Coordinates of C-alpha atoms in Angstrom, one line a residue:
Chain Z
X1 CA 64.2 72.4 18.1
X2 CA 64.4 72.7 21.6
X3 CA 67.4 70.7 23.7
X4 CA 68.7 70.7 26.5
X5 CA 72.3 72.4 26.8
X6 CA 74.2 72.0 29.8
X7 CA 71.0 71.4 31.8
X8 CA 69.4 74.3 30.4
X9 CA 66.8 74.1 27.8
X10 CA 67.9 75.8 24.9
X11 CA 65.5 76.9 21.3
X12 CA 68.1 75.9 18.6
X13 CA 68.2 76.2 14.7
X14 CA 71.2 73.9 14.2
X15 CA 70.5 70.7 13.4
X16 CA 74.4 69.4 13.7
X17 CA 76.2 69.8 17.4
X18 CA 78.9 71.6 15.3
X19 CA 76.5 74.0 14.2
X20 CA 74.7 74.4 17.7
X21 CA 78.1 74.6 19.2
X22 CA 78.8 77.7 16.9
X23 CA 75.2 79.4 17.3
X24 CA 75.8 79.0 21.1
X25 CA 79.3 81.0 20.6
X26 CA 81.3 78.2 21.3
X27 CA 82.8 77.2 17.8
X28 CA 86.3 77.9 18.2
X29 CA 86.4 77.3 22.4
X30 CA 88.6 74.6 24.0
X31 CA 85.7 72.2 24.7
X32 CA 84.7 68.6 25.2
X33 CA 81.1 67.6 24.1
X34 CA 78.9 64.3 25.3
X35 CA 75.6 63.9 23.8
X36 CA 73.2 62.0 25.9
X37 CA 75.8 60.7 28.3
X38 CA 78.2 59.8 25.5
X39 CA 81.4 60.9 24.5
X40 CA 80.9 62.7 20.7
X41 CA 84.7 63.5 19.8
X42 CA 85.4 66.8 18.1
X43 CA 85.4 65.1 14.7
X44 CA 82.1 63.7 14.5
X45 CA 80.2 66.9 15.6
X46 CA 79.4 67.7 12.3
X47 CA 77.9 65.2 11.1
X48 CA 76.4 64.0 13.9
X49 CA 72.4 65.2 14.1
X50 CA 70.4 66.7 16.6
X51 CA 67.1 65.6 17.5
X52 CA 64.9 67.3 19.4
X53 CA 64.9 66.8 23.3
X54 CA 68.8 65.7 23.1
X55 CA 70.9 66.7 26.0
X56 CA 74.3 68.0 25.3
X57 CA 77.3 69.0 27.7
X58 CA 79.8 70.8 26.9
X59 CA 82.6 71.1 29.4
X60 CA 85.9 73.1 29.5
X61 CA 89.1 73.1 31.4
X62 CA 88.5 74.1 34.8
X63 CA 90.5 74.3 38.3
X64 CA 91.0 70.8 39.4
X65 CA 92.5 68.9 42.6
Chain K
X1 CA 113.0 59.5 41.0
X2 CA 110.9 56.4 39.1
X3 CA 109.3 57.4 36.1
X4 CA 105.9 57.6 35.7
X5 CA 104.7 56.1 32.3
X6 CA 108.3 56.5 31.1
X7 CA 108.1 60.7 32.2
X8 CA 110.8 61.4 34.5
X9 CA 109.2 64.5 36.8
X10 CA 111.8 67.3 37.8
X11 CA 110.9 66.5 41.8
X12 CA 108.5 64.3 43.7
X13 CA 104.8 66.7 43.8
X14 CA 102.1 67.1 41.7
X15 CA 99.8 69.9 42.4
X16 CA 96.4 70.9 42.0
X17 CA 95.0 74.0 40.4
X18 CA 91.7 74.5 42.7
X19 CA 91.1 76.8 45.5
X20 CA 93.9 79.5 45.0
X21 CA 92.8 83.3 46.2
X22 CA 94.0 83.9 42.7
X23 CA 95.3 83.1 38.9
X24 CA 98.2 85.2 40.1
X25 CA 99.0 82.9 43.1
X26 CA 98.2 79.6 41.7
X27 CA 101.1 80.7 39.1
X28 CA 103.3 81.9 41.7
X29 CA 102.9 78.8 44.1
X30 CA 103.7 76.6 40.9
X31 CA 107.2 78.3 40.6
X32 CA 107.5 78.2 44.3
X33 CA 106.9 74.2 44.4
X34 CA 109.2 72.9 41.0
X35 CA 105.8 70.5 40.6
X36 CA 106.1 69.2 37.2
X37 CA 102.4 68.1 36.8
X38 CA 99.2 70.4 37.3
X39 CA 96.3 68.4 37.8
X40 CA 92.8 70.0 36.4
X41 CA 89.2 69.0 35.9
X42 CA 86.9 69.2 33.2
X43 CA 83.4 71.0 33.9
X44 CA 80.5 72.3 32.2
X45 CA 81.7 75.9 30.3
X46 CA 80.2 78.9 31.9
X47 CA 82.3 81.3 30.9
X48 CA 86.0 81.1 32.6
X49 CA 87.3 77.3 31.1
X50 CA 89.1 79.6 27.8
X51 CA 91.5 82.1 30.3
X52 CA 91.9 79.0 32.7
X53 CA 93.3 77.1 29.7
X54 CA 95.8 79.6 28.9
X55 CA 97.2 79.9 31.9
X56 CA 97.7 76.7 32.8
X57 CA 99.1 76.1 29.7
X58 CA 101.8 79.0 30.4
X59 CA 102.8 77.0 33.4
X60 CA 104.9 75.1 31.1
X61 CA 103.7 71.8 33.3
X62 CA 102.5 68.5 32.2
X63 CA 98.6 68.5 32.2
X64 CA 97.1 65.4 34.7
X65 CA 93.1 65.8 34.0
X66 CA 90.8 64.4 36.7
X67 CA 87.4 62.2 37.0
X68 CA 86.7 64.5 40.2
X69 CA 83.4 64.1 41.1
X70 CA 82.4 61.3 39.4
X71 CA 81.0 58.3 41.0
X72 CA 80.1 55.9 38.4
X73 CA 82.6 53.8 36.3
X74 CA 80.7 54.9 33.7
X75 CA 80.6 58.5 34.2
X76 CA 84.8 58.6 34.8
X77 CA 85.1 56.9 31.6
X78 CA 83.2 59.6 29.8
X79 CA 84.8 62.2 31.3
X80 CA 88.2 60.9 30.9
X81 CA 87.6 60.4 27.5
X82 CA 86.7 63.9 27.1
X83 CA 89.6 65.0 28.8
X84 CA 91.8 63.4 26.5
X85 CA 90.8 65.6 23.8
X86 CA 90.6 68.6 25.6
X87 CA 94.2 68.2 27.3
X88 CA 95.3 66.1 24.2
X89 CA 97.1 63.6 27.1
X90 CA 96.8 60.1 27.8
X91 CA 97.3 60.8 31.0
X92 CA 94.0 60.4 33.7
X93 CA 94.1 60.5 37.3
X94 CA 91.1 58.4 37.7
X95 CA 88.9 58.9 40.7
X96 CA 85.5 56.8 41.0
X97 CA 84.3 57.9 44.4
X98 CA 82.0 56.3 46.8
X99 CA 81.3 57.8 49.6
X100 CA 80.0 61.5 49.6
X101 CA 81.5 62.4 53.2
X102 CA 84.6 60.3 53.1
X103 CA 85.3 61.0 49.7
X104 CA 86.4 57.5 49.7
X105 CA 87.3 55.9 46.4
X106 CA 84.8 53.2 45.1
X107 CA 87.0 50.2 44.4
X108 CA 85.0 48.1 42.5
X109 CA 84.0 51.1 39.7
X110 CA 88.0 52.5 40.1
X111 CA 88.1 48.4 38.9
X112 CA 86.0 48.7 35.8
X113 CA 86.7 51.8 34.5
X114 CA 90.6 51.5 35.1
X115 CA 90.1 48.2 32.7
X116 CA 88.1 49.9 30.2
X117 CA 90.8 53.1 30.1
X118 CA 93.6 51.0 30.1
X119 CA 92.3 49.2 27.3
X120 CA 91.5 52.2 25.4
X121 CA 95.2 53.2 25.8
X122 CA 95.3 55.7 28.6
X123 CA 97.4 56.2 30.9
X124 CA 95.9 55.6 34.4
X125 CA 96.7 57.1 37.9
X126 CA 94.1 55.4 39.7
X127 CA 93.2 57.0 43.2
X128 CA 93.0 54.0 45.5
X129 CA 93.6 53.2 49.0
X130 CA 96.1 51.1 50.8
X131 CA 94.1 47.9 49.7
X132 CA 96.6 45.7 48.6
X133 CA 94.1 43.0 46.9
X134 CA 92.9 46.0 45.1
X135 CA 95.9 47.2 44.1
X136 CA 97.3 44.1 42.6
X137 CA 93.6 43.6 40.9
X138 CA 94.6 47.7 39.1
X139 CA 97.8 46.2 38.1
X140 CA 96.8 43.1 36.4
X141 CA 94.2 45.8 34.8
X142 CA 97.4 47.6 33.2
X143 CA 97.8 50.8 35.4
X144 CA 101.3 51.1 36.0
X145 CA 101.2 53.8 38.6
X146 CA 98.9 54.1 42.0
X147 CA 97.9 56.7 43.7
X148 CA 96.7 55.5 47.8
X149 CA 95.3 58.2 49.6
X150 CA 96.5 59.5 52.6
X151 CA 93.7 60.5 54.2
X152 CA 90.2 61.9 52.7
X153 CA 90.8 64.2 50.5
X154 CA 90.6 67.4 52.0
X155 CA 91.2 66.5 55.3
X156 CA 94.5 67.8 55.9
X157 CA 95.3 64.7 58.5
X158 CA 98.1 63.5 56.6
X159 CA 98.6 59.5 56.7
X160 CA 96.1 57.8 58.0
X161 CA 96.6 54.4 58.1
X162 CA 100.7 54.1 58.3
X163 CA 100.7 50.4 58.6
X164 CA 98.3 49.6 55.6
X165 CA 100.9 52.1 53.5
X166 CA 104.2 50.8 54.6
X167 CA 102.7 46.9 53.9
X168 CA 101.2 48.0 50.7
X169 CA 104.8 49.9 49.6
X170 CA 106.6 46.8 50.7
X171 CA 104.1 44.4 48.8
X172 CA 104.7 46.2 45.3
X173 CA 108.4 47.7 45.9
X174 CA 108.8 48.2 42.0
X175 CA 106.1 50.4 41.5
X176 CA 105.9 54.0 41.4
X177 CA 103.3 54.9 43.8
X178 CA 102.1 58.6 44.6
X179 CA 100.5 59.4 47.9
X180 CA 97.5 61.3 46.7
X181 CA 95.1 63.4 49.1
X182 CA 94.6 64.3 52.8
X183 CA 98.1 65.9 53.0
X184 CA 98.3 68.8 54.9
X185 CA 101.4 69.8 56.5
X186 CA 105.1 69.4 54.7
X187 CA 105.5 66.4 57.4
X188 CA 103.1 64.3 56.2
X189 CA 105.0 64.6 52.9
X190 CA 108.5 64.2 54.0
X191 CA 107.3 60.8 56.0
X192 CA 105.2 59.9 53.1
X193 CA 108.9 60.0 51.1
X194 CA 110.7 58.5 53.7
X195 CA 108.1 55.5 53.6
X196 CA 109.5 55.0 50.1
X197 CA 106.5 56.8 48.7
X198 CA 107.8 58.1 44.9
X199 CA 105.7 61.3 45.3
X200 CA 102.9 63.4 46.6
X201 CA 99.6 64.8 45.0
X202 CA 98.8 67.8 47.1
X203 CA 96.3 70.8 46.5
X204 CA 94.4 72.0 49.3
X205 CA 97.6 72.2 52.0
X206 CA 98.8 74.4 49.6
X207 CA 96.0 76.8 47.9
X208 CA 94.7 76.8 51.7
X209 CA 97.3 77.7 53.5
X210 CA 97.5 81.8 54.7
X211 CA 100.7 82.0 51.9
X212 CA 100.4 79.5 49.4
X213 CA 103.5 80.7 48.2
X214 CA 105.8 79.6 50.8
X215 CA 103.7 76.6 51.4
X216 CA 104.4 75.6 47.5
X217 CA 108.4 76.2 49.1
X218 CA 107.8 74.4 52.1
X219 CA 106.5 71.6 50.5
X220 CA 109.2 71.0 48.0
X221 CA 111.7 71.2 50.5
X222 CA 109.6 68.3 52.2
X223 CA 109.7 65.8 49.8
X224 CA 113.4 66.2 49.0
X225 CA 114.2 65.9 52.4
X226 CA 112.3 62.8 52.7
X227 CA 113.7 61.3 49.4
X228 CA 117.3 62.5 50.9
X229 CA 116.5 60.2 54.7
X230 CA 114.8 57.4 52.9
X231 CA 118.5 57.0 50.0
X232 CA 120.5 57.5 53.3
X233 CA 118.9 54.5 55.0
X234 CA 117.4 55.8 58.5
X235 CA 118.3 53.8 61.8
X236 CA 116.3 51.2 63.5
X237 CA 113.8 51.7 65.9
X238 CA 113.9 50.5 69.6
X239 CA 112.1 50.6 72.5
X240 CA 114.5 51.3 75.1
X241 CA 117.2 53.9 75.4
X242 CA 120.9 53.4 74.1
X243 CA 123.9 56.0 75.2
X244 CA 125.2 57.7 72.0
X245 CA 128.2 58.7 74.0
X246 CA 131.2 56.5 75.2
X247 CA 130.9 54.3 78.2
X248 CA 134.4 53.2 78.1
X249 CA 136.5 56.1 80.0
X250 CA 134.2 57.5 82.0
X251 CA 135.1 59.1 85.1
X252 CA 134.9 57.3 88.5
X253 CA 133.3 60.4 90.6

């Protein structure tokens, strides 16, 4: 399926945001995900389902004011 | 030095991480300063959030996430929401801005969202002005600490509106407040104590200056000086000259 990852259309196989999180190389990186403008905590990523056209962030510590 | 939400910090500035010419300096001006708190941001991963992670957590400094950027009470919630897991702190200094060139903070989302994070438990450092309706609207919302800015953030022009400070530190005298952005010479941050201010939030005056290092130095100095003047309770203001020295026995030439 193809979503949209970080504002960047991405061709996925995962179907879980765990599993997309992993196949992107981020499964054991210090990151925060929102799916469609909501917070998903790190728990529920694995069972929570991807559909097609879903826009996730994932966002990491960075420099900050 | 007031707690803030029951921490005690080891002196009166918090510092950002942003805008250092490098990992090596932002480390060194952090030793240089004593700041106990190290405020961050969360953004999208491209590649650097892992090392920056590390390092800041070798700082050995408690972690203050930001809502930077955000300009929607809905957007800071998210993000501050993320940031508690990332950071694993209740701790949020929450900025809802709203105004692109002013950087000005947008009372009535700081309003909402405050509510909804203090609600949810977090800890909230709400970057305000000197609005004193607002303020007392951000206590009644739970926040137990508030940040007024200085001056826009960025701007280096120190404090801005002394009056509006001064009335706002008089109208709520039992609660920590931190002066947070616009600073941008150790002066501003000395008066800023001396007002009765608890702390500072500083980044750019520091990672901007030609030696950040000494800056970081400069800067701690500041605020303990300031804390120092304001304890020893500073002598009134006048108008009009008054001889320091002796009238009585002075010579009839």
């Amino acid at each position: 399926m193809r979503i949209e990852v970080n504002g960047t259309p991405r061709d996925i196989a995962a179907s879980t945001v765990a599993d997309a999180l992993s196949e992107l190389g981020w499964g054991d990186a210090r990151v925060a995900t929102a799916l469609n403008g909501d917070f998903l905590p790190a728990a529920s990523r694995a069972t929570h389902p991807l559909r097609d056209g879903d826009r996730l962030e994932v966002l990491a510590p960075m420099q900050g004011g | 030095m007031r707690d803030f939400y029951g921490v005690t910090l080891p002196n009166a500035l918090l510092l950002g991480t942003a805008q250092y010419p490098s990992p090596s300096v932002l480390q060194d001006a952090f030793r240089a300063s004593g700041a106990g708190v190290a405020t961050v941001s969360l953004r999208r991963e491209a590649g650097q959030g892992q090392a920056f992670w590390s390092l800041i957590r070798d700082l050995g400094v408690r972690i203050l996430p930001n809502t930077a950027g955000c300009h929607s009470a809905r957007e800071a919630v998210t993000t501050a929401r993320m940031a508690r897991e990332v950071f694993e702190t209740d701790w949020i200094k929450l900025e809802v801005i709203g105004h692109a060139d002013t950087l000005q903070p947008d009372p009535f989302g700081l309003l909402e969202a405050a509510t909804i994070l203090c609600a949810e438990g977090f800890h909230v450092f709400p970057y305000t002005t000197e609005d004193q309706v607002l303020a007392a609207r951000l206590l009644d919302a739970g926040c137990k600490v508030l940040m007024p800015w200085g001056a826009p953030i960025g701007s280096g022009l120190g404090l801005n509106n002394r009056h509006g400070l001064r009335m706002l530190r008089a109208a709520f005298p039992d609660v920590p407040m931190v002066i947070d952005a616009g600073l941008g010479l150790p002066s501003h941050a000395t008066e800023a104590m001396e007002m009765g201010f608890d702390a500072v939030l500083l980044n750019s005056a520091v990672a901007q200056a030609g030696d950040p290092v000494a800056m970081a130095r400069a800067f701690a100095f500041a605020v303990q000086a300031g804390a120092l003047a304001r304890d020893a309770d500073p002598m009134g203001v006048r108008d009009m000259g008054a001889p320091s020295t002796p009238l009585i026995g002075r010579a009839w030439l």
